[in-house]
Coordinates of C-alpha atoms in Angstrom, one line a residue:
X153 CA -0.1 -24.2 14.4
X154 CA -2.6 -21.8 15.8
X155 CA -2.6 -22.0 19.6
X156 CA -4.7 -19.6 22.0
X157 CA -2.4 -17.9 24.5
X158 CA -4.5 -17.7 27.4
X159 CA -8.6 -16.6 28.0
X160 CA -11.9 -18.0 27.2
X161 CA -13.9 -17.2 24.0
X162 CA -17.9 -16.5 25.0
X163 CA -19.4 -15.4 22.1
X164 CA -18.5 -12.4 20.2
X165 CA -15.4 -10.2 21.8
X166 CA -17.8 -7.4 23.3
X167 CA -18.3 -10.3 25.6
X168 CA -15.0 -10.9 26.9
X169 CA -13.4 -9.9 29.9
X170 CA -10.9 -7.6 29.9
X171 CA -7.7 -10.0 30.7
X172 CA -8.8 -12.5 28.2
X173 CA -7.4 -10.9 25.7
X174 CA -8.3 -12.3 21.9
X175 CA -5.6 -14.7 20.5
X176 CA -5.4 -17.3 17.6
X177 CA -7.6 -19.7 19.5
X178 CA -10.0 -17.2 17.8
X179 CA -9.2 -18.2 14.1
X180 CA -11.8 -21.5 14.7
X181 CA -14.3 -19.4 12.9
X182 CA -12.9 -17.1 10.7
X183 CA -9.8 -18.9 9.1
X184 CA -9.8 -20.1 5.8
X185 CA -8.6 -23.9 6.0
X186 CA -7.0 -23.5 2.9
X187 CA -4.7 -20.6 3.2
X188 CA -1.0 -21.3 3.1
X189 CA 1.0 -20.9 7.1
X190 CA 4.1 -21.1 7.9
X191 CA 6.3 -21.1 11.6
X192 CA 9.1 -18.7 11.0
X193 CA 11.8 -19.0 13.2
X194 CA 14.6 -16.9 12.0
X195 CA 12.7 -13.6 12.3
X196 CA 10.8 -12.3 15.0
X197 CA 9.8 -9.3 17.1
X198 CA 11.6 -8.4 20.4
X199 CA 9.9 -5.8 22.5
X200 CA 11.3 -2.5 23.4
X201 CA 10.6 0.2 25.9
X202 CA 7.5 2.3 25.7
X203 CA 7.9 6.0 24.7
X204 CA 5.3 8.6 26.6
X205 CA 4.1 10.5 24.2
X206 CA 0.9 12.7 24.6
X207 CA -2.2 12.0 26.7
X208 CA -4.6 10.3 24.5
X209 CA -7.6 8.6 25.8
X210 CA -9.8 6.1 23.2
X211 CA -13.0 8.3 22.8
X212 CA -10.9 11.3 21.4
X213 CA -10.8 9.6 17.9
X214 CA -14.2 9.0 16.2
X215 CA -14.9 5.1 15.9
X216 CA -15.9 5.7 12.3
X217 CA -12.5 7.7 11.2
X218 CA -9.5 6.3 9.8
X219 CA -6.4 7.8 11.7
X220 CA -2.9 7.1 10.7
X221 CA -0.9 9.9 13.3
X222 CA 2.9 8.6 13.2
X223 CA 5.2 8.6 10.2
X224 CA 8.8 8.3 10.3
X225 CA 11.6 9.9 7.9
X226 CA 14.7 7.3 7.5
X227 CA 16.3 10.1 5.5
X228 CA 16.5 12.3 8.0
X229 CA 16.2 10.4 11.3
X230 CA 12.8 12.2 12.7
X231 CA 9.1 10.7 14.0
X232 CA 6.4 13.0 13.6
X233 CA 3.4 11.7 16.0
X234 CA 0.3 13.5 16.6
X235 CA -2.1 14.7 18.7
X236 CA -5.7 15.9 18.4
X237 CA -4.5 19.1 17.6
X238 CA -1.0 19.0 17.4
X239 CA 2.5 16.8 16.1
X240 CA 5.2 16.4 17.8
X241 CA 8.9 16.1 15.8
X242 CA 11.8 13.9 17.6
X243 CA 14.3 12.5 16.8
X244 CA 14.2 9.3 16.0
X245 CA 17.3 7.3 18.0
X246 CA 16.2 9.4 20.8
X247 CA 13.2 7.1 20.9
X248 CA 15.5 4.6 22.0
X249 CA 17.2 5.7 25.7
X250 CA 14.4 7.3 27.4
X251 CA 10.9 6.1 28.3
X252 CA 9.8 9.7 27.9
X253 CA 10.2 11.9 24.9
X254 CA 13.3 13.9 24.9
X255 CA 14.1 17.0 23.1
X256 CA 12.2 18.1 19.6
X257 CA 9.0 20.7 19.2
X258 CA 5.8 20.4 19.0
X259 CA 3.7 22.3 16.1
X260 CA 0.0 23.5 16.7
X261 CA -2.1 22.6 13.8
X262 CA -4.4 25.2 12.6
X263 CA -7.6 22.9 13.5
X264 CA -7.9 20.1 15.7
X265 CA -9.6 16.9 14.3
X266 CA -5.8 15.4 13.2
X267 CA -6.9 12.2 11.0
X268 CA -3.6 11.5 9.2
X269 CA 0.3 12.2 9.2
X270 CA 3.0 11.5 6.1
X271 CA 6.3 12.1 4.9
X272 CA 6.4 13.1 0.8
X273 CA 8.5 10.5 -1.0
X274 CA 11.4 12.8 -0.6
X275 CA 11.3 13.4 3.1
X276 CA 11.5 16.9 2.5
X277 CA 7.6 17.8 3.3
X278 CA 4.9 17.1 5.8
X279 CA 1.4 16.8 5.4
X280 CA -1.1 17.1 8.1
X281 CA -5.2 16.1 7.5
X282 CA -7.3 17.6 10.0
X283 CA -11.5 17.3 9.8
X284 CA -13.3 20.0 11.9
X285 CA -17.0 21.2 11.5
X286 CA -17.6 19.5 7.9
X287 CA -14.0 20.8 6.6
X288 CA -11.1 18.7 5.7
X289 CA -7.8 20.7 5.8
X290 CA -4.3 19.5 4.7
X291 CA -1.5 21.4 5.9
X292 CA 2.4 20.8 4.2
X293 CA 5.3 21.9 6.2
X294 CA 8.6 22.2 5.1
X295 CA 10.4 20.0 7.3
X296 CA 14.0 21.6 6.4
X297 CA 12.0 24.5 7.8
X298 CA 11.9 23.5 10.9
X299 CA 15.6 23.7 11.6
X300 CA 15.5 27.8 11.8
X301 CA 12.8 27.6 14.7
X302 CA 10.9 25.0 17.2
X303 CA 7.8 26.2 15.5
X304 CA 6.6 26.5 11.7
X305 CA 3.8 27.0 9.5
X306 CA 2.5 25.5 7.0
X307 CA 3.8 26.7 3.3
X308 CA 0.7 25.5 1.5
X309 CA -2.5 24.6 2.0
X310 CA -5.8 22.8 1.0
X311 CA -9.4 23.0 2.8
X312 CA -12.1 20.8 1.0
X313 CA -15.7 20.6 2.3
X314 CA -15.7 16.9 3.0
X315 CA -13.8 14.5 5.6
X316 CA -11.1 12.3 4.3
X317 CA -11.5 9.0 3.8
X318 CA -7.5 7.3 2.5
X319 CA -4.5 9.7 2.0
X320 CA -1.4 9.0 -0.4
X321 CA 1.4 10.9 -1.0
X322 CA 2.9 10.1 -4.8
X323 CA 5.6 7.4 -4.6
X324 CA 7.8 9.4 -7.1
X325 CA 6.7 12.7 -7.4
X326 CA 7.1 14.6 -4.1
X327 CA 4.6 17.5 -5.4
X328 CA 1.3 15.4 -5.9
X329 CA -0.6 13.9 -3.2
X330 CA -4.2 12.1 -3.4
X331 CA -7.3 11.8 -1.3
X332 CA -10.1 9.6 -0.8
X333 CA -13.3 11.7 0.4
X334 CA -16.2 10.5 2.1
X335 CA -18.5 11.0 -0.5
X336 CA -16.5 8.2 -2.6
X337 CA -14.6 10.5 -5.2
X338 CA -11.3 11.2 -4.9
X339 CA -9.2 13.9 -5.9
X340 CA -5.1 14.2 -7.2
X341 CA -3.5 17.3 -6.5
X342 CA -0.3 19.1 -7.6
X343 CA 1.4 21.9 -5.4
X344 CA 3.5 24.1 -7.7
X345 CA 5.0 27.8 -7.4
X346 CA 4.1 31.3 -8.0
X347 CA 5.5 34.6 -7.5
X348 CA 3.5 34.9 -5.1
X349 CA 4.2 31.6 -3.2
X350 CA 2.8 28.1 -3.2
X351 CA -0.8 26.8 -4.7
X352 CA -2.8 23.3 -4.8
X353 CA -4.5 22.7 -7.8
X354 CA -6.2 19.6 -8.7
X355 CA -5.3 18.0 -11.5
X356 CA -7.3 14.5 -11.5
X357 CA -10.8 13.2 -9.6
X358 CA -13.5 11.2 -9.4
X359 CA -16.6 12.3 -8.6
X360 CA -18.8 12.2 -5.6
X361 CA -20.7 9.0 -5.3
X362 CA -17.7 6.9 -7.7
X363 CA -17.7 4.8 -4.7
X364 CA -14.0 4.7 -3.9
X365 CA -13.2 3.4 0.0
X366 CA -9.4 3.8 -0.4
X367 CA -6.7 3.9 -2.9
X368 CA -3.1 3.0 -3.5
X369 CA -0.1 4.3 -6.1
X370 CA 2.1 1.5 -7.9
X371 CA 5.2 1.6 -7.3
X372 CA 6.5 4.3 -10.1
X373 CA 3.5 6.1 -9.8
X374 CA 2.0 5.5 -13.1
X375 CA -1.3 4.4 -11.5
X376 CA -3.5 4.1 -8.7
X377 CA -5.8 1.2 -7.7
X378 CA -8.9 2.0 -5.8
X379 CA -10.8 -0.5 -3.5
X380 CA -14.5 0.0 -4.3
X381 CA -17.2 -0.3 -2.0
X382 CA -18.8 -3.5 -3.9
X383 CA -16.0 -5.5 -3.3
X384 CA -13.8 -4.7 -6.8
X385 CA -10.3 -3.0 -7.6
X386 CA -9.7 -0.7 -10.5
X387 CA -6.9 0.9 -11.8
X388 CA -6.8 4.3 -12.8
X389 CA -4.1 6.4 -14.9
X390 CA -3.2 9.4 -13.1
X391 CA -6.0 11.6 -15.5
X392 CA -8.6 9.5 -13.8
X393 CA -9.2 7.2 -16.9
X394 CA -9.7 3.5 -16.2
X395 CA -7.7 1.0 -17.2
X396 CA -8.4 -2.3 -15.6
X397 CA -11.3 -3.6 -13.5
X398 CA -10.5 -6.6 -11.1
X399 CA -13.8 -8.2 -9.7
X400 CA -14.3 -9.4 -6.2
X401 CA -13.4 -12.9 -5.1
X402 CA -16.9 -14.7 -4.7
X403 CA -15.7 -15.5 -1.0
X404 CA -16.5 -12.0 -0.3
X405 CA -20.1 -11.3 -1.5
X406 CA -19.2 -7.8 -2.7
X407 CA -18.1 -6.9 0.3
X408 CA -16.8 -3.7 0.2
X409 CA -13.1 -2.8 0.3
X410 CA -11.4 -1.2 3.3
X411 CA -8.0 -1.2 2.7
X412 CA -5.9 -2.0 -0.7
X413 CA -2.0 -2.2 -0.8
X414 CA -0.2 -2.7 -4.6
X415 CA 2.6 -4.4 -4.4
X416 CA 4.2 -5.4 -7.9
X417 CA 3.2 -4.8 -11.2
X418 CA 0.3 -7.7 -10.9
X419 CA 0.3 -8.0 -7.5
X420 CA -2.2 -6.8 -4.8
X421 CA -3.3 -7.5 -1.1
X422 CA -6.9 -6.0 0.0
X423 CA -9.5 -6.1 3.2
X424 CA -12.6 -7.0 2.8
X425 CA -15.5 -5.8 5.3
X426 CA -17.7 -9.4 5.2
X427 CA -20.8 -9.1 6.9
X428 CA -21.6 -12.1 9.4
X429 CA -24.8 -14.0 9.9
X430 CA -24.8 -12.5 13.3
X431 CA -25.0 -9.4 11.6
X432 CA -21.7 -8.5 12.9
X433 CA -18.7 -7.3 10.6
X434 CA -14.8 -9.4 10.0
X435 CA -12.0 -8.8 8.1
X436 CA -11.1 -10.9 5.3
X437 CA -7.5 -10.4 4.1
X438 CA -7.0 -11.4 0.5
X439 CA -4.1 -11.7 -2.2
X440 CA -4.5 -11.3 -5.6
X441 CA -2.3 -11.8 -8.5
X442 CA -3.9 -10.1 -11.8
X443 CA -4.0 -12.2 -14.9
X444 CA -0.4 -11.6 -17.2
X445 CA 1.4 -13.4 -19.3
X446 CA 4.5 -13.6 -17.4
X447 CA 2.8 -16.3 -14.9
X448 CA 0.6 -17.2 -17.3
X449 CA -2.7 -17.0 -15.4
X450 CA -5.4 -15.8 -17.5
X451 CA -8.0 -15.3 -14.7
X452 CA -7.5 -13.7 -11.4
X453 CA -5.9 -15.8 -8.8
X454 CA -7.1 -15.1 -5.3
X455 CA -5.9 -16.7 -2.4
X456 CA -8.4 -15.8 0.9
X457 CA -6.7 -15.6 4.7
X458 CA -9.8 -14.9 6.5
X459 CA -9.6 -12.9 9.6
X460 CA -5.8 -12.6 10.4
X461 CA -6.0 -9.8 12.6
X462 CA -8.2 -11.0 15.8
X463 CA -9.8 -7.7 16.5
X464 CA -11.6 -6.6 19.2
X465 CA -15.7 -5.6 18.1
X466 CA -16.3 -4.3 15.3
X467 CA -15.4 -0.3 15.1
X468 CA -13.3 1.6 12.9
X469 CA -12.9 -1.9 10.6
X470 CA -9.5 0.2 9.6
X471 CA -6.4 -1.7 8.5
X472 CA -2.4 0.0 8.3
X473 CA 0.3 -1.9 5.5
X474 CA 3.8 -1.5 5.7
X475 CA 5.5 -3.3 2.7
X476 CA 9.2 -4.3 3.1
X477 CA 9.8 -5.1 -0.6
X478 CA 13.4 -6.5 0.0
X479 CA 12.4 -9.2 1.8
X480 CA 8.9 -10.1 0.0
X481 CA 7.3 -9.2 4.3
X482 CA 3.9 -7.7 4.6
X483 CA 3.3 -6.2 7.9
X484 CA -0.4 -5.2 8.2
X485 CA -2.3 -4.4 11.5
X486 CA -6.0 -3.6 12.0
X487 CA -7.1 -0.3 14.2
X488 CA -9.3 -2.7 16.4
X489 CA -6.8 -5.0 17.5
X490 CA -3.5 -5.9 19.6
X491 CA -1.0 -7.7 17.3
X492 CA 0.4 -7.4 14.1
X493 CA -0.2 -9.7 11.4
X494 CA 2.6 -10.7 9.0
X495 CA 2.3 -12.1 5.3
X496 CA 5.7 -13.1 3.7
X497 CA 7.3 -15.0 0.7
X498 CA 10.6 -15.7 2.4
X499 CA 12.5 -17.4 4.0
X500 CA 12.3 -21.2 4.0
X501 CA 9.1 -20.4 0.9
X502 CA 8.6 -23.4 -1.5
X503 CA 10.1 -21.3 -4.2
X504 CA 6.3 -20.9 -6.0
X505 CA 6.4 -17.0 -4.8
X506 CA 3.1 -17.4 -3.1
X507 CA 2.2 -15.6 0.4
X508 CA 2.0 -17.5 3.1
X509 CA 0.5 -16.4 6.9
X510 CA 3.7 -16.3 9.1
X511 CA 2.9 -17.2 12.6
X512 CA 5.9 -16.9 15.5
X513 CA 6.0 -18.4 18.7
X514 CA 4.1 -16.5 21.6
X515 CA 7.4 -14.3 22.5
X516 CA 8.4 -13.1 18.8
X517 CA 4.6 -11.2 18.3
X518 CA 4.2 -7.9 17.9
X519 CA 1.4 -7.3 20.5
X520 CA 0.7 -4.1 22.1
X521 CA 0.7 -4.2 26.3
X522 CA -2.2 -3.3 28.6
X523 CA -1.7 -0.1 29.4
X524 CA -2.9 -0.8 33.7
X525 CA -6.0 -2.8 33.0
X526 CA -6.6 -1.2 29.7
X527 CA -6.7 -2.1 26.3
X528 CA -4.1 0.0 23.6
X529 CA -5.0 0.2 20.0
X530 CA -3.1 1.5 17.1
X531 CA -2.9 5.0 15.7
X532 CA -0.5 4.9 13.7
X533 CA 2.2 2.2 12.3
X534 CA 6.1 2.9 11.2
X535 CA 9.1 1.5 10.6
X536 CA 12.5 2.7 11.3
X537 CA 15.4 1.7 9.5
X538 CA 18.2 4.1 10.9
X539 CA 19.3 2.0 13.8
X540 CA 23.1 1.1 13.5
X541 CA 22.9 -0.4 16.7
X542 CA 23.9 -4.1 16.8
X543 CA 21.3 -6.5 17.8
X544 CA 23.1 -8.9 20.8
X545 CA 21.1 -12.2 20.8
X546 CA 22.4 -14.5 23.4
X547 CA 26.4 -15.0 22.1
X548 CA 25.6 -13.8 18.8
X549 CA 25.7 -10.6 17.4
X550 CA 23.3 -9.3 14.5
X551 CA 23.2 -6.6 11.8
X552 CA 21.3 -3.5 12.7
X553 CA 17.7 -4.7 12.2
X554 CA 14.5 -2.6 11.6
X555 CA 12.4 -1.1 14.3
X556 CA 8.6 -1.4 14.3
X557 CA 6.9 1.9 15.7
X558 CA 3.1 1.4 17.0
X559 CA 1.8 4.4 18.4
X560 CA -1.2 3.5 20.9
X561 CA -4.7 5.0 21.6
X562 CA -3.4 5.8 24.9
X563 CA -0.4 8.1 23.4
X564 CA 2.3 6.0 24.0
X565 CA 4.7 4.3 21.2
X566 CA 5.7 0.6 21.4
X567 CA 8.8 0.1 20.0
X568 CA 9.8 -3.6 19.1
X569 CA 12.9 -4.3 17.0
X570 CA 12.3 -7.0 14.2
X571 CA 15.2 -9.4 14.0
X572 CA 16.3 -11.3 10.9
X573 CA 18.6 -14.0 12.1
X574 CA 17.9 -15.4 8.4
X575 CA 20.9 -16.3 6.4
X576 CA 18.9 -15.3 3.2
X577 CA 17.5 -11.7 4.2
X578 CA 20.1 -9.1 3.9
X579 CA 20.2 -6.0 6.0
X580 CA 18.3 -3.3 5.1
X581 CA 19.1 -0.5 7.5
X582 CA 21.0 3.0 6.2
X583 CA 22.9 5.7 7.8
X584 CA 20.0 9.1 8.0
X585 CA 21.1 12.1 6.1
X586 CA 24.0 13.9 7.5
X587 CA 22.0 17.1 8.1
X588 CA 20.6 18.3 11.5
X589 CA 17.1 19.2 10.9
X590 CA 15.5 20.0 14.5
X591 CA 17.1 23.0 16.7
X592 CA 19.3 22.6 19.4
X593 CA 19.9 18.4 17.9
X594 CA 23.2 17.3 17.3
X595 CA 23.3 13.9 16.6
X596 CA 26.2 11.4 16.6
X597 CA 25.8 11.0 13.1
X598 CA 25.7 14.4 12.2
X599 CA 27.9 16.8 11.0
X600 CA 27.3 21.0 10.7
X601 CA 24.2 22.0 10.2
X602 CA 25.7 24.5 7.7
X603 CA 23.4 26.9 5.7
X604 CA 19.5 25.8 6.5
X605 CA 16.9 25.5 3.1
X606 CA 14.5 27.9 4.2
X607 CA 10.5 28.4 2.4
X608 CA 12.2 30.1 -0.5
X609 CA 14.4 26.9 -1.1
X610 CA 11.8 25.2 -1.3
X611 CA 9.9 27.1 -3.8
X612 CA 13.3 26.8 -6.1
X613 CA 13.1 22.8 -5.6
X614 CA 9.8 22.6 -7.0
X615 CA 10.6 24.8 -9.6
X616 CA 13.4 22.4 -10.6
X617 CA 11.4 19.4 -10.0
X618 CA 8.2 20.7 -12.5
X619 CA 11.0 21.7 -15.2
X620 CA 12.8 18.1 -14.8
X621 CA 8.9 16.5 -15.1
X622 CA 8.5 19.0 -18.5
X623 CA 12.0 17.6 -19.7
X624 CA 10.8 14.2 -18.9
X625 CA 7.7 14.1 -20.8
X626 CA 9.1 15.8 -24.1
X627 CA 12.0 13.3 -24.5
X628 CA 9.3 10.8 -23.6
X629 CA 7.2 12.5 -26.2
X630 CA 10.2 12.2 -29.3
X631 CA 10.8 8.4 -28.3
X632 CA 7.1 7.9 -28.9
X633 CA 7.7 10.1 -32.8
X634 CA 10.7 8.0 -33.4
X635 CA 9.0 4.7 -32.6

C-alpha cells in the first residue's frame, strides 16, 4: 500500500532534485516488512489556507537544535508562534479568514536564540526557552496578563549555563516544568511565591553526563521516562529515583534515543537515531508495551516501524508527538521532513489494541507545500480543537473536527483540518473559555472581559495551588497510617 507520488530516488536525498520531492516509494529500504498498516478511509487531512507569519529563513535555526516555536491554548482560543527573538499571540479562529495574521501583539523576548514555546497544563502561563552565548533562559508569562496591555514581561525566570536539550511542562501541576540539558542531566523545577514575588527552585535532577536525550511525564504526573543515549528508557519518580529500566529493542543496536512519548500506564512510543552502513543516520519509530500483568506479557513487547517519516538528509534528527488519547491517534512528524506520519488503534483495528501505520490516499496527507521552489520544514506542531465550524463534505455535513497547525521554516503556518467521517470516533472539539484575553479582541464567543487577573492574581493562584498540593499529600499521608 506504499506508492511513490511522483520523482526519482538517486541515492541518498542530498542527491535529489528539488521537485522530486521524497515519498513512500522511499520506504524500500527502511520499512520494516513486518510492521502492521492499514488504509484509513474515514479520516483524513484537508488542506487549509496558509497563515503569513514572520520572515524566517532555514539557516536562522541551528541544524543541531531542537525547536518547538508554536503552542496553542484550547482553553482560551490563542496561538503563540515565535520568532528568533520574539512570539507573536493571536487568536486562534482568526487563523482561519485571512492569509495574513490579523490582530494580536507581539512580545520581545529578553534574548534571541528562541528554542521552544508551551502552554502550562492550565493554559494560564507561558514559557519561553531562549539559548544565547552559552546561557539557556526560560521566561513564564502570565498569559491573563496580557489582557491589560499588547506587551508583558515575564513574572519569573530561570537562566542555566547550558542549552536545552527536551522541555516539559507538568501534565497536572501547572507550577513545575522540566528540562533536558545538553550535558545529559536534567533538572525539575518548582515556581512558588514570596513576598517579594516569584522564584524557581529546583527540586529534582540528574546530573551532567546521566546521559538523558529527552524525557516525557505520564499522564498524572507521577513519573517521567527519559530516552537514554544508548538506546534504553527509564522511569524516574519525580525525586529523581529510578524505578524501571526498559532496554533497547536489539533492532536498534543501542542506538540512542531522540524522542520518547508515554502514552498509558505501560505504554510507550520512541525514535531511535540508527546509524547506516553508509554512515548516514534514520529514524526508527518503535512501540513498546512494558511487561504487566494486565496483558500478561512478561517481557517487553516491541513492535519496529522503521523509517515512517521520509526525511530529507540527515540534520536536526528531531521528532514532534501530538497524542489524541480519545481516539487511540498518534500524530508524530520529524523536523527534516514534509508529511506527517500517523500511528492509530482505531477505527476498523482488529480489536487486539495494537498500533498500526495508517496510510491515506495521496489527497488526505498532511504535507507541507513548496514555498516558490523551496522546501518548508517544521517548527513547530499543534492542534486546535476550538473550531465550531461545521465541516461540509460534498452533501454531507460533519461535527467540528480538529485543526492541525504546522508552523514552517519559512514563517508561515499550514493549517489542515483533520476529518473524522468515522462512525466510531466521537467529536472532540470544545467551546474556548469565555474570557477575552488579548486587547482590543472580542470574539463571537466571548462575553465581558470583566475584571482582568493581573501578576498579583497570579501569585494568589499559586499560593492556593501549593496549599491544595500540602492538603493533598497529608490526607494521602493518613490513608497510608490507616492502611
Amino acid at each position: 500500500s506504499l506508492l511513490p507520488t511522483g520523482g526519482v530516488l538517486i541515492g541518498d536525498f542530498q542527491e535529489l532534485s528539488i521537485h522530486q520531492r521524497p515519498s513512500r516509494a522511499y520506504a524500500a529500504e527502511s520499512r520494516m516488512e513486518d510492521r502492521p498498516e492499514r488504509e484509513v478511509k474515514d479520516v483524513w487531512f484537508k488542506q487549509e489556507k496558509q497563515v503569513d507569519v514572520h520572515k524566517l529563513h532555514g539557516d536562522q535555526f541551528a541544524e543541531s537544535n531542537r525547536v518547538s516555536l508554536l503552542a496553542v491554548s484550547n482553553r482560551f482560543g490563542l496561538t503563540a508562534i515565535g520568532s528568533v527573538s520574539e512570539f507573536r499571540l493571536v487568536a486562534t479562529e482568526k487563523l482561519a479568514s485571512s492569509s495574513e495574521i490579523v490582530g494580536g501583539i507581539s512580545v520581545p523576548l529578553p534574548s534571541s536564540g528562541l528554542t521552544y514555546l508551551g502552554f502550562s497544563c492550565d493554559e494560564l502561563a507561558l514559557a519561553a526557552c531562549c539559548f544565547q552565548d552559552g546561557m539557556l533562559n526560560v521566561s513564564v508569562y502570565d498569559v491573563r496578563a496580557f489582557s491589560k496591555s499588547r506587551s508583558s514581561d515575564c513574572f519569573v525566570s530561570l537562566q542555566v549555563p547550558s542549552d536545552l536539550v527536551d522541555f516539559s511542562w507538568h501534565p497536572t501541576e501547572p507550577h513545575k516544568f522540566s528540562c533536558v540539558f545538553g550535558d545529559g542531566g536534567i533538572g525539575i523545577y518548582d515556581i512558588s511565591s514570596t513576598d517579594a514575588g516569584f522564584r524557581v527552585s529546583q527540586v529534582g535532577k540528574l546530573a551532567p553526563g546521566s546521559g538523558v536525550t529527552c524525557l516525557c511525564w505520564s499522564r498524572k504526573g507521577k513519573q517521567l521516562v527519559l530516552g537514554k543515549r544508548d538506546g534504553s528508557l527509564e522511569q524516574y519518580d519525580t525525586n529523581c529515583t529510578l524505578k524501571k529500566k526498559h532496554s533497547a529493542p536489539e533492532a536498534v543496536g543501542g542506538s540512542p534515543v531522540t524522542d520518547v512519548i508515554w502514552i498509558s500506564r505501560y505504554e510507550f512510543v520512541a525514535v531511535f537515531e540508527v546509524s547506516t552502513k553508509d554512515g548516514g543516520r534514520r529514524p526508527n519509530l518503535a512501540t513498546l508495551l512494558a511487561p504487566n500483568k494486565t496483558t500478561g506479557n512478561a517481557e517487553p513487547m516491541w513492535t519496529m516501524f522503521g523509517d515512517v517519516y521520509y526525511g530529507f538528509g540527515t540534520a536536526r534528527p528531531h521528532f514532534k508527538f501530538i497524542n489524541i488519547n480519545e481516539w487511540g491517534l498518534l500524530l508524530s512528524m520529524s523536523a527534516t521532513a514534509i508529511e506527517v506520519a500517523a500511528l492509530g488503534k482505531a477505527p476498523g483495528g482488529d480489536g487486539s489494541g495494537k498500533w498500526e501505520l495508517w496510510t491515506f490516499e495521496d489527497t488526505g496527507r498532511a504535507e507541507l507545500p513548496l514555498c516558490g521552489d523551496d522546501e518548508q520544514y517544521p517548527l513547530g506542531l499543534a492542534l486546535d480543537l476550538t473550531s465550531q465550524e461545521n465541516v461540509q463534505l460534498d452533501e454531507k455535513v460533519l461535527p467540528p473536527c480538529p485543526v492541525l497547525l504546522i508552523y514552517s521554516s519559512r514563517g508561515k503556518l499550514c493549517r489542515y483540518t483533520l476529518v473524522n467521517a468515522s462512525k466510531s470516533l466521537l467529536p472532540i472539539n470544545k467551546e474556548k473559555e469565555k474570557r477575552s484575553v488579548l486587547p482590543g479582541v472580542t470574539t463571537a464567543n466571548s462575553t465581558s472581559a470583566g475584571a482582568k487577573p493581573t501578576a498579583s492574581s497570579t501569585v494568589t493562584s499559586y499560593k492556593q495551588m501549593q496549599q491544595q498540593q500540602h492538603q493533598q499529600q497529608q490526607q494521602q499521608q493518613q490513608q497510608q497510617q490507616q492502611q
